[in-house]
Amino acid sequence: MFVLSTLFAHPAVRVKQLAVLAVLCFMVLPAVADDDARLQGRIEAALILSESLNGYVFEVAVSDQRVVISGAVTNENERRVILQVARSVAGDLEVESDVELSTAQPATTDAMVAQRTLLQGWHRAQLEAELRREFAESSALDGLNINIDIQDDTLILTGTVSSELERMVANQLGQNLDSIQVVNNQLTVEE
């Protein structure tokens, strides 16, 4: 099962403390874990963040270039979504589903909501850091005066830039981000 769900089950643990813990884990994890564990964590996070799988708990196992997902869902469409999400993260690896069909509806606990909120915040922070890096690496853009806000699949850019070219470059870099469907470019050009 997901490690974070165990942590959230303890009533004395606050979400803010877990956010710090999760960020530290994600920073340290690549340095100490093997490829299978990193892939397992990425698949688990993608399943938690999937809107259509809200409330379900899955077990993900990765070994020998093979991913196996087990758990229970209420219909075949949800089972297909699980495979699509896992394959989008796993790339060329074989993904197998041991997910059963069940008549029981998923339970959404406070811990699951908190876990989802934490992962969404981490995902937004990761996207923002990626975009800030792109801004810094762009020779056509001085991104210091650009504010970034990410809400679901929408990127909102505010602030000032020195030219229309910078405004267009910032917009294009935002559109290139994974998970971003809409760029609301509110950047103004300094006169």
mmCIF file with all atom_site columns, C-alpha atoms in Angstrom:
data_model
loop_
_atom_site.group_PDB
_atom_site.id
_atom_site.type_symbol
_atom_site.label_atom_id
_atom_site.label_alt_id
_atom_site.label_comp_id
_atom_site.label_asym_id
_atom_site.label_entity_id
_atom_site.label_seq_id
_atom_site.pdbx_PDB_ins_code
_atom_site.Cartn_x
_atom_site.Cartn_y
_atom_site.Cartn_z
_atom_site.occupancy
_atom_site.B_iso_or_equiv
_atom_site.pdbx_formal_charge
_atom_site.auth_seq_id
_atom_site.auth_comp_id
_atom_site.auth_asym_id
_atom_site.auth_atom_id
_atom_site.pdbx_PDB_model_num
ATOM 1   C CA . MET A 1 1   ? 0.000   0.000  0.000   1.00 0.00 ? 1   MET A CA 1
ATOM 2   C CA . PHE A 1 2   ? 1.022   3.604  -0.249  1.00 0.00 ? 2   PHE A CA 1
ATOM 3   C CA . VAL A 1 3   ? 3.452   4.586  2.471   1.00 0.00 ? 3   VAL A CA 1
ATOM 4   C CA . LEU A 1 4   ? 1.929   8.059  2.851   1.00 0.00 ? 4   LEU A CA 1
ATOM 5   C CA . SER A 1 5   ? -1.512  6.614  3.627   1.00 0.00 ? 5   SER A CA 1
ATOM 6   C CA . THR A 1 6   ? 0.006   4.921  6.684   1.00 0.00 ? 6   THR A CA 1
ATOM 7   C CA . LEU A 1 7   ? 1.495   8.205  7.851   1.00 0.00 ? 7   LEU A CA 1
ATOM 8   C CA . PHE A 1 8   ? -1.767  10.077 7.380   1.00 0.00 ? 8   PHE A CA 1
ATOM 9   C CA . ALA A 1 9   ? -3.626  7.467  9.450   1.00 0.00 ? 9   ALA A CA 1
ATOM 10  C CA . HIS A 1 10  ? -1.929  8.735  12.637  1.00 0.00 ? 10  HIS A CA 1
ATOM 11  C CA . PRO A 1 11  ? -4.016  11.614 14.032  1.00 0.00 ? 11  PRO A CA 1
ATOM 12  C CA . ALA A 1 12  ? -1.042  13.440 15.569  1.00 0.00 ? 12  ALA A CA 1
ATOM 13  C CA . VAL A 1 13  ? 0.649   13.995 12.219  1.00 0.00 ? 13  VAL A CA 1
ATOM 14  C CA . ARG A 1 14  ? -0.153  17.323 10.630  1.00 0.00 ? 14  ARG A CA 1
ATOM 15  C CA . VAL A 1 15  ? -0.348  17.900 6.875   1.00 0.00 ? 15  VAL A CA 1
ATOM 16  C CA . LYS A 1 16  ? 2.299   20.632 6.969   1.00 0.00 ? 16  LYS A CA 1
ATOM 17  C CA . GLN A 1 17  ? 4.822   18.304 8.597   1.00 0.00 ? 17  GLN A CA 1
ATOM 18  C CA . LEU A 1 18  ? 4.039   15.636 6.031   1.00 0.00 ? 18  LEU A CA 1
ATOM 19  C CA . ALA A 1 19  ? 4.498   18.115 3.193   1.00 0.00 ? 19  ALA A CA 1
ATOM 20  C CA . VAL A 1 20  ? 8.025   18.814 4.413   1.00 0.00 ? 20  VAL A CA 1
ATOM 21  C CA . LEU A 1 21  ? 8.651   15.090 4.864   1.00 0.00 ? 21  LEU A CA 1
ATOM 22  C CA . ALA A 1 22  ? 7.374   14.308 1.373   1.00 0.00 ? 22  ALA A CA 1
ATOM 23  C CA . VAL A 1 23  ? 9.512   16.994 -0.243  1.00 0.00 ? 23  VAL A CA 1
ATOM 24  C CA . LEU A 1 24  ? 12.554  15.674 1.602   1.00 0.00 ? 24  LEU A CA 1
ATOM 25  C CA . CYS A 1 25  ? 11.731  12.109 0.571   1.00 0.00 ? 25  CYS A CA 1
ATOM 26  C CA . PHE A 1 26  ? 11.370  13.097 -3.073  1.00 0.00 ? 26  PHE A CA 1
ATOM 27  C CA . MET A 1 27  ? 14.671  14.987 -2.881  1.00 0.00 ? 27  MET A CA 1
ATOM 28  C CA . VAL A 1 28  ? 16.544  12.084 -1.272  1.00 0.00 ? 28  VAL A CA 1
ATOM 29  C CA . LEU A 1 29  ? 14.773  9.215  -3.048  1.00 0.00 ? 29  LEU A CA 1
ATOM 30  C CA . PRO A 1 30  ? 16.600  9.521  -6.390  1.00 0.00 ? 30  PRO A CA 1
ATOM 31  C CA . ALA A 1 31  ? 19.944  9.423  -4.593  1.00 0.00 ? 31  ALA A CA 1
ATOM 32  C CA . VAL A 1 32  ? 19.284  6.298  -2.529  1.00 0.00 ? 32  VAL A CA 1
ATOM 33  C CA . ALA A 1 33  ? 16.628  4.219  -4.260  1.00 0.00 ? 33  ALA A CA 1
ATOM 34  C CA . ASP A 1 34  ? 16.999  1.952  -7.235  1.00 0.00 ? 34  ASP A CA 1
ATOM 35  C CA . ASP A 1 35  ? 15.174  2.498  -10.517 1.00 0.00 ? 35  ASP A CA 1
ATOM 36  C CA . ASP A 1 36  ? 12.328  0.106  -9.625  1.00 0.00 ? 36  ASP A CA 1
ATOM 37  C CA . ALA A 1 37  ? 11.484  1.966  -6.420  1.00 0.00 ? 37  ALA A CA 1
ATOM 38  C CA . ARG A 1 38  ? 11.552  5.353  -8.154  1.00 0.00 ? 38  ARG A CA 1
ATOM 39  C CA . LEU A 1 39  ? 9.281   4.064  -10.918 1.00 0.00 ? 39  LEU A CA 1
ATOM 40  C CA . GLN A 1 40  ? 6.938   2.511  -8.353  1.00 0.00 ? 40  GLN A CA 1
ATOM 41  C CA . GLY A 1 41  ? 6.667   5.858  -6.536  1.00 0.00 ? 41  GLY A CA 1
ATOM 42  C CA . ARG A 1 42  ? 6.018   7.763  -9.761  1.00 0.00 ? 42  ARG A CA 1
ATOM 43  C CA . ILE A 1 43  ? 3.260   5.316  -10.780 1.00 0.00 ? 43  ILE A CA 1
ATOM 44  C CA . GLU A 1 44  ? 1.678   5.464  -7.313  1.00 0.00 ? 44  GLU A CA 1
ATOM 45  C CA . ALA A 1 45  ? 1.698   9.281  -7.434  1.00 0.00 ? 45  ALA A CA 1
ATOM 46  C CA . ALA A 1 46  ? 0.171   9.307  -10.936 1.00 0.00 ? 46  ALA A CA 1
ATOM 47  C CA . LEU A 1 47  ? -2.618  6.955  -9.804  1.00 0.00 ? 47  LEU A CA 1
ATOM 48  C CA . ILE A 1 48  ? -3.362  9.113  -6.758  1.00 0.00 ? 48  ILE A CA 1
ATOM 49  C CA . LEU A 1 49  ? -3.449  12.259 -8.903  1.00 0.00 ? 49  LEU A CA 1
ATOM 50  C CA . SER A 1 50  ? -5.810  10.719 -11.472 1.00 0.00 ? 50  SER A CA 1
ATOM 51  C CA . GLU A 1 51  ? -9.226  12.365 -11.021 1.00 0.00 ? 51  GLU A CA 1
ATOM 52  C CA . SER A 1 52  ? -11.145 9.351  -12.320 1.00 0.00 ? 52  SER A CA 1
ATOM 53  C CA . LEU A 1 53  ? -9.525  7.019  -9.772  1.00 0.00 ? 53  LEU A CA 1
ATOM 54  C CA . ASN A 1 54  ? -10.210 9.199  -6.739  1.00 0.00 ? 54  ASN A CA 1
ATOM 55  C CA . GLY A 1 55  ? -10.761 7.134  -3.604  1.00 0.00 ? 55  GLY A CA 1
ATOM 56  C CA . TYR A 1 56  ? -9.211  3.884  -4.762  1.00 0.00 ? 56  TYR A CA 1
ATOM 57  C CA . VAL A 1 57  ? -6.155  2.314  -3.191  1.00 0.00 ? 57  VAL A CA 1
ATOM 58  C CA . PHE A 1 58  ? -3.794  0.282  -5.349  1.00 0.00 ? 58  PHE A CA 1
ATOM 59  C CA . GLU A 1 59  ? -0.672  -1.702 -4.717  1.00 0.00 ? 59  GLU A CA 1
ATOM 60  C CA . VAL A 1 60  ? 2.083   -1.217 -7.279  1.00 0.00 ? 60  VAL A CA 1
ATOM 61  C CA . ALA A 1 61  ? 4.970   -3.660 -7.636  1.00 0.00 ? 61  ALA A CA 1
ATOM 62  C CA . VAL A 1 62  ? 7.892   -3.116 -9.998  1.00 0.00 ? 62  VAL A CA 1
ATOM 63  C CA . SER A 1 63  ? 10.632  -5.642 -10.658 1.00 0.00 ? 63  SER A CA 1
ATOM 64  C CA . ASP A 1 64  ? 12.554  -7.070 -13.592 1.00 0.00 ? 64  ASP A CA 1
ATOM 65  C CA . GLN A 1 65  ? 11.224  -4.487 -16.077 1.00 0.00 ? 65  GLN A CA 1
ATOM 66  C CA . ARG A 1 66  ? 7.615   -5.396 -15.208 1.00 0.00 ? 66  ARG A CA 1
ATOM 67  C CA . VAL A 1 67  ? 4.885   -3.435 -13.405 1.00 0.00 ? 67  VAL A CA 1
ATOM 68  C CA . VAL A 1 68  ? 2.008   -5.198 -11.631 1.00 0.00 ? 68  VAL A CA 1
ATOM 69  C CA . ILE A 1 69  ? -0.913  -3.240 -10.183 1.00 0.00 ? 69  ILE A CA 1
ATOM 70  C CA . SER A 1 70  ? -3.434  -4.820 -7.841  1.00 0.00 ? 70  SER A CA 1
ATOM 71  C CA . GLY A 1 71  ? -6.536  -3.541 -6.086  1.00 0.00 ? 71  GLY A CA 1
ATOM 72  C CA . ALA A 1 72  ? -10.241 -3.270 -6.879  1.00 0.00 ? 72  ALA A CA 1
ATOM 73  C CA . VAL A 1 73  ? -12.422 -0.941 -8.973  1.00 0.00 ? 73  VAL A CA 1
ATOM 74  C CA . THR A 1 74  ? -16.118 -0.873 -9.794  1.00 0.00 ? 74  THR A CA 1
ATOM 75  C CA . ASN A 1 75  ? -16.019 -1.046 -13.605 1.00 0.00 ? 75  ASN A CA 1
ATOM 76  C CA . GLU A 1 76  ? -13.935 -1.994 -16.616 1.00 0.00 ? 76  GLU A CA 1
ATOM 77  C CA . ASN A 1 77  ? -13.393 1.632  -17.669 1.00 0.00 ? 77  ASN A CA 1
ATOM 78  C CA . GLU A 1 78  ? -11.592 2.366  -14.386 1.00 0.00 ? 78  GLU A CA 1
ATOM 79  C CA . ARG A 1 79  ? -9.405  -0.691 -14.936 1.00 0.00 ? 79  ARG A CA 1
ATOM 80  C CA . ARG A 1 80  ? -8.469  0.683  -18.389 1.00 0.00 ? 80  ARG A CA 1
ATOM 81  C CA . VAL A 1 81  ? -7.658  4.082  -16.862 1.00 0.00 ? 81  VAL A CA 1
ATOM 82  C CA . ILE A 1 82  ? -5.309  2.396  -14.365 1.00 0.00 ? 82  ILE A CA 1
ATOM 83  C CA . LEU A 1 83  ? -3.422  0.736  -17.198 1.00 0.00 ? 83  LEU A CA 1
ATOM 84  C CA . GLN A 1 84  ? -3.284  3.960  -19.236 1.00 0.00 ? 84  GLN A CA 1
ATOM 85  C CA . VAL A 1 85  ? -1.940  5.961  -16.307 1.00 0.00 ? 85  VAL A CA 1
ATOM 86  C CA . ALA A 1 86  ? 0.640   3.311  -15.414 1.00 0.00 ? 86  ALA A CA 1
ATOM 87  C CA . ARG A 1 87  ? 1.781   2.888  -19.023 1.00 0.00 ? 87  ARG A CA 1
ATOM 88  C CA . SER A 1 88  ? 2.150   6.644  -19.457 1.00 0.00 ? 88  SER A CA 1
ATOM 89  C CA . VAL A 1 89  ? 4.671   6.612  -16.613 1.00 0.00 ? 89  VAL A CA 1
ATOM 90  C CA . ALA A 1 90  ? 6.284   3.203  -17.228 1.00 0.00 ? 90  ALA A CA 1
ATOM 91  C CA . GLY A 1 91  ? 7.143   3.833  -20.866 1.00 0.00 ? 91  GLY A CA 1
ATOM 92  C CA . ASP A 1 92  ? 8.221   0.640  -22.615 1.00 0.00 ? 92  ASP A CA 1
ATOM 93  C CA . LEU A 1 93  ? 7.947   -1.615 -19.566 1.00 0.00 ? 93  LEU A CA 1
ATOM 94  C CA . GLU A 1 94  ? 5.292   -4.318 -19.417 1.00 0.00 ? 94  GLU A CA 1
ATOM 95  C CA . VAL A 1 95  ? 2.317   -3.258 -17.274 1.00 0.00 ? 95  VAL A CA 1
ATOM 96  C CA . GLU A 1 96  ? 0.021   -5.957 -15.911 1.00 0.00 ? 96  GLU A CA 1
ATOM 97  C CA . SER A 1 97  ? -3.235  -5.496 -14.030 1.00 0.00 ? 97  SER A CA 1
ATOM 98  C CA . ASP A 1 98  ? -4.333  -7.741 -11.198 1.00 0.00 ? 98  ASP A CA 1
ATOM 99  C CA . VAL A 1 99  ? -7.113  -5.241 -10.454 1.00 0.00 ? 99  VAL A CA 1
ATOM 100 C CA . GLU A 1 100 ? -10.412 -6.927 -9.648  1.00 0.00 ? 100 GLU A CA 1
ATOM 101 C CA . LEU A 1 101 ? -13.935 -5.694 -10.305 1.00 0.00 ? 101 LEU A CA 1
ATOM 102 C CA . SER A 1 102 ? -15.901 -5.077 -7.116  1.00 0.00 ? 102 SER A CA 1
ATOM 103 C CA . THR A 1 103 ? -19.359 -3.791 -6.264  1.00 0.00 ? 103 THR A CA 1
ATOM 104 C CA . ALA A 1 104 ? -18.003 -1.838 -3.287  1.00 0.00 ? 104 ALA A CA 1
ATOM 105 C CA . GLN A 1 105 ? -17.617 1.891  -3.914  1.00 0.00 ? 105 GLN A CA 1
ATOM 106 C CA . PRO A 1 106 ? -14.253 3.470  -3.149  1.00 0.00 ? 106 PRO A CA 1
ATOM 107 C CA . ALA A 1 107 ? -13.861 4.962  0.289   1.00 0.00 ? 107 ALA A CA 1
ATOM 108 C CA . THR A 1 108 ? -12.596 8.521  0.429   1.00 0.00 ? 108 THR A CA 1
ATOM 109 C CA . THR A 1 109 ? -11.050 9.040  3.834   1.00 0.00 ? 109 THR A CA 1
ATOM 110 C CA . ASP A 1 110 ? -9.575  12.213 5.256   1.00 0.00 ? 110 ASP A CA 1
ATOM 111 C CA . ALA A 1 111 ? -6.166  10.572 4.917   1.00 0.00 ? 111 ALA A CA 1
ATOM 112 C CA . MET A 1 112 ? -6.720  9.947  1.207   1.00 0.00 ? 112 MET A CA 1
ATOM 113 C CA . VAL A 1 113 ? -7.859  13.526 0.640   1.00 0.00 ? 113 VAL A CA 1
ATOM 114 C CA . ALA A 1 114 ? -4.834  14.839 2.530   1.00 0.00 ? 114 ALA A CA 1
ATOM 115 C CA . GLN A 1 115 ? -2.529  12.511 0.581   1.00 0.00 ? 115 GLN A CA 1
ATOM 116 C CA . ARG A 1 116 ? -3.990  13.668 -2.725  1.00 0.00 ? 116 ARG A CA 1
ATOM 117 C CA . THR A 1 117 ? -3.692  17.326 -1.699  1.00 0.00 ? 117 THR A CA 1
ATOM 118 C CA . LEU A 1 118 ? -0.072  16.816 -0.698  1.00 0.00 ? 118 LEU A CA 1
ATOM 119 C CA . LEU A 1 119 ? 0.806   15.131 -3.988  1.00 0.00 ? 119 LEU A CA 1
ATOM 120 C CA . GLN A 1 120 ? -1.004  17.799 -6.006  1.00 0.00 ? 120 GLN A CA 1
ATOM 121 C CA . GLY A 1 121 ? 1.001   20.469 -4.202  1.00 0.00 ? 121 GLY A CA 1
ATOM 122 C CA . TRP A 1 122 ? 4.214   18.596 -4.870  1.00 0.00 ? 122 TRP A CA 1
ATOM 123 C CA . HIS A 1 123 ? 3.280   18.200 -8.536  1.00 0.00 ? 123 HIS A CA 1
ATOM 124 C CA . ARG A 1 124 ? 2.546   21.936 -8.865  1.00 0.00 ? 124 ARG A CA 1
ATOM 125 C CA . ALA A 1 125 ? 5.882   22.762 -7.217  1.00 0.00 ? 125 ALA A CA 1
ATOM 126 C CA . GLN A 1 126 ? 7.680   20.397 -9.583  1.00 0.00 ? 126 GLN A CA 1
ATOM 127 C CA . LEU A 1 127 ? 6.032   21.992 -12.640 1.00 0.00 ? 127 LEU A CA 1
ATOM 128 C CA . GLU A 1 128 ? 6.821   25.489 -11.385 1.00 0.00 ? 128 GLU A CA 1
ATOM 129 C CA . ALA A 1 129 ? 10.475  24.560 -10.787 1.00 0.00 ? 129 ALA A CA 1
ATOM 130 C CA . GLU A 1 130 ? 10.689  23.071 -14.276 1.00 0.00 ? 130 GLU A CA 1
ATOM 131 C CA . LEU A 1 131 ? 9.224   26.224 -15.817 1.00 0.00 ? 131 LEU A CA 1
ATOM 132 C CA . ARG A 1 132 ? 11.534  28.485 -13.789 1.00 0.00 ? 132 ARG A CA 1
ATOM 133 C CA . ARG A 1 133 ? 14.488  26.421 -15.065 1.00 0.00 ? 133 ARG A CA 1
ATOM 134 C CA . GLU A 1 134 ? 13.236  26.827 -18.641 1.00 0.00 ? 134 GLU A CA 1
ATOM 135 C CA . PHE A 1 135 ? 12.890  30.575 -18.112 1.00 0.00 ? 135 PHE A CA 1
ATOM 136 C CA . ALA A 1 136 ? 16.443  30.781 -16.735 1.00 0.00 ? 136 ALA A CA 1
ATOM 137 C CA . GLU A 1 137 ? 17.902  28.762 -19.627 1.00 0.00 ? 137 GLU A CA 1
ATOM 138 C CA . SER A 1 138 ? 16.136  30.784 -22.322 1.00 0.00 ? 138 SER A CA 1
ATOM 139 C CA . SER A 1 139 ? 18.381  33.343 -23.980 1.00 0.00 ? 139 SER A CA 1
ATOM 140 C CA . ALA A 1 140 ? 15.305  35.263 -25.168 1.00 0.00 ? 140 ALA A CA 1
ATOM 141 C CA . LEU A 1 141 ? 13.710  35.641 -21.746 1.00 0.00 ? 141 LEU A CA 1
ATOM 142 C CA . ASP A 1 142 ? 14.428  37.366 -18.460 1.00 0.00 ? 142 ASP A CA 1
ATOM 143 C CA . GLY A 1 143 ? 11.945  35.486 -16.281 1.00 0.00 ? 143 GLY A CA 1
ATOM 144 C CA . LEU A 1 144 ? 12.666  37.263 -13.006 1.00 0.00 ? 144 LEU A CA 1
ATOM 145 C CA . ASN A 1 145 ? 9.496   39.370 -13.131 1.00 0.00 ? 145 ASN A CA 1
ATOM 146 C CA . ILE A 1 146 ? 7.169   36.536 -14.088 1.00 0.00 ? 146 ILE A CA 1
ATOM 147 C CA . ASN A 1 147 ? 4.794   35.073 -11.504 1.00 0.00 ? 147 ASN A CA 1
ATOM 148 C CA . ILE A 1 148 ? 3.644   31.485 -11.985 1.00 0.00 ? 148 ILE A CA 1
ATOM 149 C CA . ASP A 1 149 ? 0.377   30.060 -10.676 1.00 0.00 ? 149 ASP A CA 1
ATOM 150 C CA . ILE A 1 150 ? -0.767  26.535 -11.524 1.00 0.00 ? 150 ILE A CA 1
ATOM 151 C CA . GLN A 1 151 ? -4.388  25.540 -10.923 1.00 0.00 ? 151 GLN A CA 1
ATOM 152 C CA . ASP A 1 152 ? -5.261  22.018 -12.042 1.00 0.00 ? 152 ASP A CA 1
ATOM 153 C CA . ASP A 1 153 ? -4.235  21.908 -15.736 1.00 0.00 ? 153 ASP A CA 1
ATOM 154 C CA . THR A 1 154 ? -4.089  25.710 -16.157 1.00 0.00 ? 154 THR A CA 1
ATOM 155 C CA . LEU A 1 155 ? -0.934  27.818 -15.986 1.00 0.00 ? 155 LEU A CA 1
ATOM 156 C CA . ILE A 1 156 ? -1.412  31.501 -15.155 1.00 0.00 ? 156 ILE A CA 1
ATOM 157 C CA . LEU A 1 157 ? 1.472   33.845 -15.970 1.00 0.00 ? 157 LEU A CA 1
ATOM 158 C CA . THR A 1 158 ? 1.428   37.353 -14.480 1.00 0.00 ? 158 THR A CA 1
ATOM 159 C CA . GLY A 1 159 ? 3.984   40.112 -14.157 1.00 0.00 ? 159 GLY A CA 1
ATOM 160 C CA . THR A 1 160 ? 5.978   42.200 -16.614 1.00 0.00 ? 160 THR A CA 1
ATOM 161 C CA . VAL A 1 161 ? 8.330   41.446 -19.483 1.00 0.00 ? 161 VAL A CA 1
ATOM 162 C CA . SER A 1 162 ? 10.382  43.823 -21.595 1.00 0.00 ? 162 SER A CA 1
ATOM 163 C CA . SER A 1 163 ? 9.055   42.836 -25.037 1.00 0.00 ? 163 SER A CA 1
ATOM 164 C CA . GLU A 1 164 ? 6.298   41.031 -26.898 1.00 0.00 ? 164 GLU A CA 1
ATOM 165 C CA . LEU A 1 165 ? 8.902   38.400 -27.845 1.00 0.00 ? 165 LEU A CA 1
ATOM 166 C CA . GLU A 1 166 ? 9.506   37.621 -24.148 1.00 0.00 ? 166 GLU A CA 1
ATOM 167 C CA . ARG A 1 167 ? 5.738   37.380 -23.615 1.00 0.00 ? 167 ARG A CA 1
ATOM 168 C CA . MET A 1 168 ? 5.430   34.886 -26.499 1.00 0.00 ? 168 MET A CA 1
ATOM 169 C CA . VAL A 1 169 ? 8.467   32.837 -25.377 1.00 0.00 ? 169 VAL A CA 1
ATOM 170 C CA . ALA A 1 170 ? 7.086   32.562 -21.824 1.00 0.00 ? 170 ALA A CA 1
ATOM 171 C CA . ASN A 1 171 ? 3.750   31.443 -23.253 1.00 0.00 ? 171 ASN A CA 1
ATOM 172 C CA . GLN A 1 172 ? 5.390   28.779 -25.454 1.00 0.00 ? 172 GLN A CA 1
ATOM 173 C CA . LEU A 1 173 ? 7.539   27.438 -22.610 1.00 0.00 ? 173 LEU A CA 1
ATOM 174 C CA . GLY A 1 174 ? 4.402   27.153 -20.487 1.00 0.00 ? 174 GLY A CA 1
ATOM 175 C CA . GLN A 1 175 ? 2.568   25.254 -23.220 1.00 0.00 ? 175 GLN A CA 1
ATOM 176 C CA . ASN A 1 176 ? 5.446   22.765 -23.396 1.00 0.00 ? 176 ASN A CA 1
ATOM 177 C CA . LEU A 1 177 ? 4.937   21.633 -19.789 1.00 0.00 ? 177 LEU A CA 1
ATOM 178 C CA . ASP A 1 178 ? 3.435   18.196 -19.231 1.00 0.00 ? 178 ASP A CA 1
ATOM 179 C CA . SER A 1 179 ? 0.005   18.338 -17.556 1.00 0.00 ? 179 SER A CA 1
ATOM 180 C CA . ILE A 1 180 ? -0.654  21.921 -18.691 1.00 0.00 ? 180 ILE A CA 1
ATOM 181 C CA . GLN A 1 181 ? -3.612  22.186 -21.068 1.00 0.00 ? 181 GLN A CA 1
ATOM 182 C CA . VAL A 1 182 ? -4.275  25.940 -20.876 1.00 0.00 ? 182 VAL A CA 1
ATOM 183 C CA . VAL A 1 183 ? -1.896  28.897 -20.545 1.00 0.00 ? 183 VAL A CA 1
ATOM 184 C CA . ASN A 1 184 ? -3.562  32.066 -19.304 1.00 0.00 ? 184 ASN A CA 1
ATOM 185 C CA . ASN A 1 185 ? -0.903  34.606 -20.266 1.00 0.00 ? 185 ASN A CA 1
ATOM 186 C CA . GLN A 1 186 ? -1.576  37.846 -18.375 1.00 0.00 ? 186 GLN A CA 1
ATOM 187 C CA . LEU A 1 187 ? 1.961   39.170 -18.821 1.00 0.00 ? 187 LEU A CA 1
ATOM 188 C CA . THR A 1 188 ? 2.228   42.858 -19.647 1.00 0.00 ? 188 THR A CA 1
ATOM 189 C CA . VAL A 1 189 ? 4.959   44.409 -21.765 1.00 0.00 ? 189 VAL A CA 1
ATOM 190 C CA . GLU A 1 190 ? 6.869   47.263 -20.108 1.00 0.00 ? 190 GLU A CA 1
ATOM 191 C CA . GLU A 1 191 ? 6.798   50.501 -22.010 1.00 0.00 ? 191 GLU A CA 1
#
